[in-house]
CSV table of C-alpha atoms in Angstrom, one decimal:
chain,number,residue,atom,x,y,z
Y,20,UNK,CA,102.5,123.7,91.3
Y,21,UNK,CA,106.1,122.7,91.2
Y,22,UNK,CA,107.0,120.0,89.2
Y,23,UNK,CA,108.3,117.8,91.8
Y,24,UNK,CA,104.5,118.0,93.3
Y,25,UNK,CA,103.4,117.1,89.8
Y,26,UNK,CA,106.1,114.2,89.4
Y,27,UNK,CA,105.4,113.0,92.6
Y,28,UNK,CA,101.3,113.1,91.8
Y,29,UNK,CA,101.4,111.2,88.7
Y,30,UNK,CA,103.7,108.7,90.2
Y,31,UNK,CA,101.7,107.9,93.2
Y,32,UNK,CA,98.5,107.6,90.5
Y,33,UNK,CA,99.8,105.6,88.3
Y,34,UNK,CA,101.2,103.3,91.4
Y,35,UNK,CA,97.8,102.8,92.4
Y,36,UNK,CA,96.8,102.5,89.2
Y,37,UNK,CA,98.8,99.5,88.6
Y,38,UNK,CA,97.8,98.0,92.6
Y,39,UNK,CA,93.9,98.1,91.0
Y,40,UNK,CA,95.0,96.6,87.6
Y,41,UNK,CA,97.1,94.2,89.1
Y,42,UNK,CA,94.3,93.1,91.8
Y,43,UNK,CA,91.9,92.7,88.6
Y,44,UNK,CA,94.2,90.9,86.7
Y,45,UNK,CA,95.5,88.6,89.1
Y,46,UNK,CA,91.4,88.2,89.7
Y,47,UNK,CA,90.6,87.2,86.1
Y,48,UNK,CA,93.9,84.9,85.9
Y,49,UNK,CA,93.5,82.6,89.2
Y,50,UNK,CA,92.6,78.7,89.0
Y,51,UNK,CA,89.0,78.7,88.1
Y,52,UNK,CA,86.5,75.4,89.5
Y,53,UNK,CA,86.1,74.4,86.0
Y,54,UNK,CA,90.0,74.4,84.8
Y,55,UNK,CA,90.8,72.0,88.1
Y,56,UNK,CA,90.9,68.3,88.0
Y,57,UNK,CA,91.3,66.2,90.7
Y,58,UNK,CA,94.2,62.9,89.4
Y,59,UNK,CA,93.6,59.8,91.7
Y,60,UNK,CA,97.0,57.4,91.7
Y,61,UNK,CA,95.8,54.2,93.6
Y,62,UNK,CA,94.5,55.3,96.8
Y,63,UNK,CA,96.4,58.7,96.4
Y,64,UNK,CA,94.6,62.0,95.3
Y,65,UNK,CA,96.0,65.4,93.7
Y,66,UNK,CA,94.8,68.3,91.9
Y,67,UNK,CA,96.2,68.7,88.6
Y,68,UNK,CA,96.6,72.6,88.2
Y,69,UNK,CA,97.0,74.6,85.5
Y,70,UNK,CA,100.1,77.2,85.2
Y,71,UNK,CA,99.4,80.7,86.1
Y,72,UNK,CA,101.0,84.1,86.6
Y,73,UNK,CA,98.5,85.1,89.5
Y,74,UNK,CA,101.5,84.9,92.2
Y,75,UNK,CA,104.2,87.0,90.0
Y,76,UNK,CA,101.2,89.7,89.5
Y,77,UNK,CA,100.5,89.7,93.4
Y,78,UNK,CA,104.1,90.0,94.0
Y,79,UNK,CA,104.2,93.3,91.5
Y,80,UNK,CA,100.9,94.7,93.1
Y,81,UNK,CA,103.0,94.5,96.9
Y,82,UNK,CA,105.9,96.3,95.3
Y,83,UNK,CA,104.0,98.7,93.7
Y,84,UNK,CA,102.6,99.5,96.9
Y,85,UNK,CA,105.5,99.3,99.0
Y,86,UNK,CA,107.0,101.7,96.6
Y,87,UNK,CA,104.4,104.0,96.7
Y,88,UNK,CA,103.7,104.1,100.5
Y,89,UNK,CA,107.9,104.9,100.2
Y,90,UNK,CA,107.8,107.4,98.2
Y,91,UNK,CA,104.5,109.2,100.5
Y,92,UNK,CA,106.2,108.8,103.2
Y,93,UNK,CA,109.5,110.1,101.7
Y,94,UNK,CA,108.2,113.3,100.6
Y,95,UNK,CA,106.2,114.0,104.2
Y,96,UNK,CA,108.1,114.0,106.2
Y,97,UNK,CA,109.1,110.4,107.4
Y,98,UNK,CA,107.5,107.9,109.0
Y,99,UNK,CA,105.9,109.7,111.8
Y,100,UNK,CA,104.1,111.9,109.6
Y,101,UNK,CA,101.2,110.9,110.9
Y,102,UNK,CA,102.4,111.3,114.2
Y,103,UNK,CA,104.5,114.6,114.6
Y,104,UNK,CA,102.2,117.8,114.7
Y,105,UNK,CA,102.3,119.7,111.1
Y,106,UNK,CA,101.5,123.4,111.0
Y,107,UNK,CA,97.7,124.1,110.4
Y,108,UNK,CA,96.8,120.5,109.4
Y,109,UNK,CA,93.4,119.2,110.1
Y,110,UNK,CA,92.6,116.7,111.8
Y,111,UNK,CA,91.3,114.7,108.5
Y,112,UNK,CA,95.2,115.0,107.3
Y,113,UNK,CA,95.8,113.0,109.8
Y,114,UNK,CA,93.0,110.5,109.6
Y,115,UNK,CA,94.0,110.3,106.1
Y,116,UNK,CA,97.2,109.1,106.6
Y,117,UNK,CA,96.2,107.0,109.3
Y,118,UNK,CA,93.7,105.1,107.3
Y,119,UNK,CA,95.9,104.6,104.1
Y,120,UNK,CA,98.6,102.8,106.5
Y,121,UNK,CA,96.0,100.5,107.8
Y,122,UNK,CA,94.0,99.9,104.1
Y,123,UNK,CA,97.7,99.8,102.7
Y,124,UNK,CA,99.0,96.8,105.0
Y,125,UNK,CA,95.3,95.2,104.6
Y,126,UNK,CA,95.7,95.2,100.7
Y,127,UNK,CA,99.8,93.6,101.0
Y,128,UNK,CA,98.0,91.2,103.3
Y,129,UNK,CA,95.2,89.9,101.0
Y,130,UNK,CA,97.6,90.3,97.9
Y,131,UNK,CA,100.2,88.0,99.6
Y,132,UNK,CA,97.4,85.3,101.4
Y,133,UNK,CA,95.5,85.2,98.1
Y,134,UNK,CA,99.0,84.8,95.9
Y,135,UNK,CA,99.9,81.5,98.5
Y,136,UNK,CA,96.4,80.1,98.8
Y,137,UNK,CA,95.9,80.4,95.2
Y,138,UNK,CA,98.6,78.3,94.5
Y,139,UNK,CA,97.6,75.5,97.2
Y,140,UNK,CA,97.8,72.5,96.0
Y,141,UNK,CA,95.6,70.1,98.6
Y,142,UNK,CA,92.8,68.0,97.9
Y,143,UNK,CA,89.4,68.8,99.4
Y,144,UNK,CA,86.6,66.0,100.6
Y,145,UNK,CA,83.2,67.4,100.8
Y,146,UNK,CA,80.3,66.0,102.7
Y,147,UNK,CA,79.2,63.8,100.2
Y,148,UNK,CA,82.7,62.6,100.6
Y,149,UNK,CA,83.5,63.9,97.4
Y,150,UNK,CA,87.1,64.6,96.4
Y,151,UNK,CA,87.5,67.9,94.8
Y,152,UNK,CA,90.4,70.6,94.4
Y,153,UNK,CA,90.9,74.1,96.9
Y,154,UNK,CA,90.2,77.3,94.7
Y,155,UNK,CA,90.6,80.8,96.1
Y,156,UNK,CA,87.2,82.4,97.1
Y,157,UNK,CA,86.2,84.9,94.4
Y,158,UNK,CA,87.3,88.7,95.3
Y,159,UNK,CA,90.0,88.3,97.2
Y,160,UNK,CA,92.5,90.3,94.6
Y,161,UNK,CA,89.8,92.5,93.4
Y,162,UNK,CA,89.7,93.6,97.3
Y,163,UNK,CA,92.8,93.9,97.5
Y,164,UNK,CA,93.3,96.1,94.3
Y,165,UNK,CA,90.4,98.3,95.6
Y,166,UNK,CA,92.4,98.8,99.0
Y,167,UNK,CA,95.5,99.0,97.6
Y,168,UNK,CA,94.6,102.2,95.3
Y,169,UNK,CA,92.5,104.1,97.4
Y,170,UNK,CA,95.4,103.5,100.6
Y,171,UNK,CA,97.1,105.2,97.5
Y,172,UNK,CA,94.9,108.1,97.1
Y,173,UNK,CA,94.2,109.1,101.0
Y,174,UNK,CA,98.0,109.0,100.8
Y,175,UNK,CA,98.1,111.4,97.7
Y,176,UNK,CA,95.0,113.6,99.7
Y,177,UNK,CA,97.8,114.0,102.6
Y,178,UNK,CA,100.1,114.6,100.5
Y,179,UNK,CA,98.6,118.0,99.0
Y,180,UNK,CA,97.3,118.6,102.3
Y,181,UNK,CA,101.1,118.7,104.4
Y,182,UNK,CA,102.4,120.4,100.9
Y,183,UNK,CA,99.6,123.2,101.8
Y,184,UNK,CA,100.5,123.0,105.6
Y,185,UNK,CA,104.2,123.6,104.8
Y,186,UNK,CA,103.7,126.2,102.0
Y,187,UNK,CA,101.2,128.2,105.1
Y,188,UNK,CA,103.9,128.2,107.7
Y,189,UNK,CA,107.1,129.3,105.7
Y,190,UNK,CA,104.7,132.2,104.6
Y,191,UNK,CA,103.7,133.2,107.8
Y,192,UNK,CA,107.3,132.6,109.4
Y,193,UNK,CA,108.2,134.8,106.2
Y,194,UNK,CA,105.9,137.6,107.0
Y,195,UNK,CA,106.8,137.8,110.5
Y,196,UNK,CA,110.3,137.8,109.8
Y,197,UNK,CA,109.4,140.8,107.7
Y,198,UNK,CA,107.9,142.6,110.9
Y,199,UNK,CA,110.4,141.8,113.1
Y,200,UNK,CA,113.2,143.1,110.5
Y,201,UNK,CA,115.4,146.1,112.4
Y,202,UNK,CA,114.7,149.5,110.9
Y,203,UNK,CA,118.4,150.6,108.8
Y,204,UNK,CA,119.2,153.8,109.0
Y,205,UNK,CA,122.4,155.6,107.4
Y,206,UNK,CA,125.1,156.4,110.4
Y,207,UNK,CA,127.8,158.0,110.3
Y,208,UNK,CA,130.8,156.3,111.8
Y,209,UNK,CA,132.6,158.7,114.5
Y,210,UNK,CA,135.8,160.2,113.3
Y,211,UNK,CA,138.5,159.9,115.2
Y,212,UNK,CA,140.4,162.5,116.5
């Protein structure tokens, strides 16, 4: 393997590495129930909530994704990858690529809905008309952690799999430029009388 493959590899692993992390951590670190209080002022009602870093880590997972579905798309091709035929690539390349696009814009999705409603402020009135504080349903970043890396590694799979397509046709095109080579032979140039 060259060592850009290899670079690019461990890159794109660690990238999704860091999406799952990042989806756990931000996970562990939301508002719970337990830490919200509801403040009544008079007739007025707010949620006092306590500081947390779940939107900066949601922000870091999207980058971390953006940057790694930049860098698979980069090094196959373009954007149309998925799109343009490729020498000898299977059909599963393709539905490869296809489905880490889709599970990649899912994952920025619940990263960025789950950073803003995490950090919603509003007071909630239950039936029992009691007052009580919005929390984020449980799994949302853990989702989006568990999208977000393995949109990674169907991206990674296409990866090795155009690199194979491409290494295939510049040996064929090689070979057949072998066959089609003119034969040489030693002439000797007319002399001139």
């Amino acid at each position: 393997m060259e060592i850009k493959t290899v670079l690019v590899s461990l890159v794109l692993a660690a990238l999704g590495i860091a999406v799952a992390l990042a989806g756990f951590a931000a996970e562990a670190l939301k508002p719970k129930k337990s830490q919200l209080k509801v403040v009544y002022h008079g007739l007025d009602h707010e949620c006092d909530y306590p500081s947390s870093p779940v939107m900066r880590i949601a922000i870091a997972a999207v980058v971390a994704l953006v940057i790694a579905r930049t860098i698979i798309t980069a090094t196959t091709g373009g954007c149309c990858s998925c799109c343009r035929p490729i020498p000898s690539a299977s059909k599963f390349a393709r539905l490869c690529i296809r489905i880490s696009w889709f599970m990649s814009i899912v994952a920025v999705i619940l990263f960025i809905v789950g950073a803003i409603l995490s950090g919603e402020k509003g007071v909630e009135i239950d039936v029992n008309d009691v007052f009580y504080c919005y929390t984020l349903r449980p799994g949302v970043f853990g989702a989006a952690g568990i999208i977000g890396l393995v949109s990674v590694l169907l991206g990674l799979v296409y990866y090795f799999v155009y690199l194979l397509a491409r290494s295939r046709a510049a040996e064929k095109s090689g070979v057949d430029l072998e066959l089609e080579k003119p034969h040489v032979t030693d002439v000797k140039k007319p002399t001139k009388l």
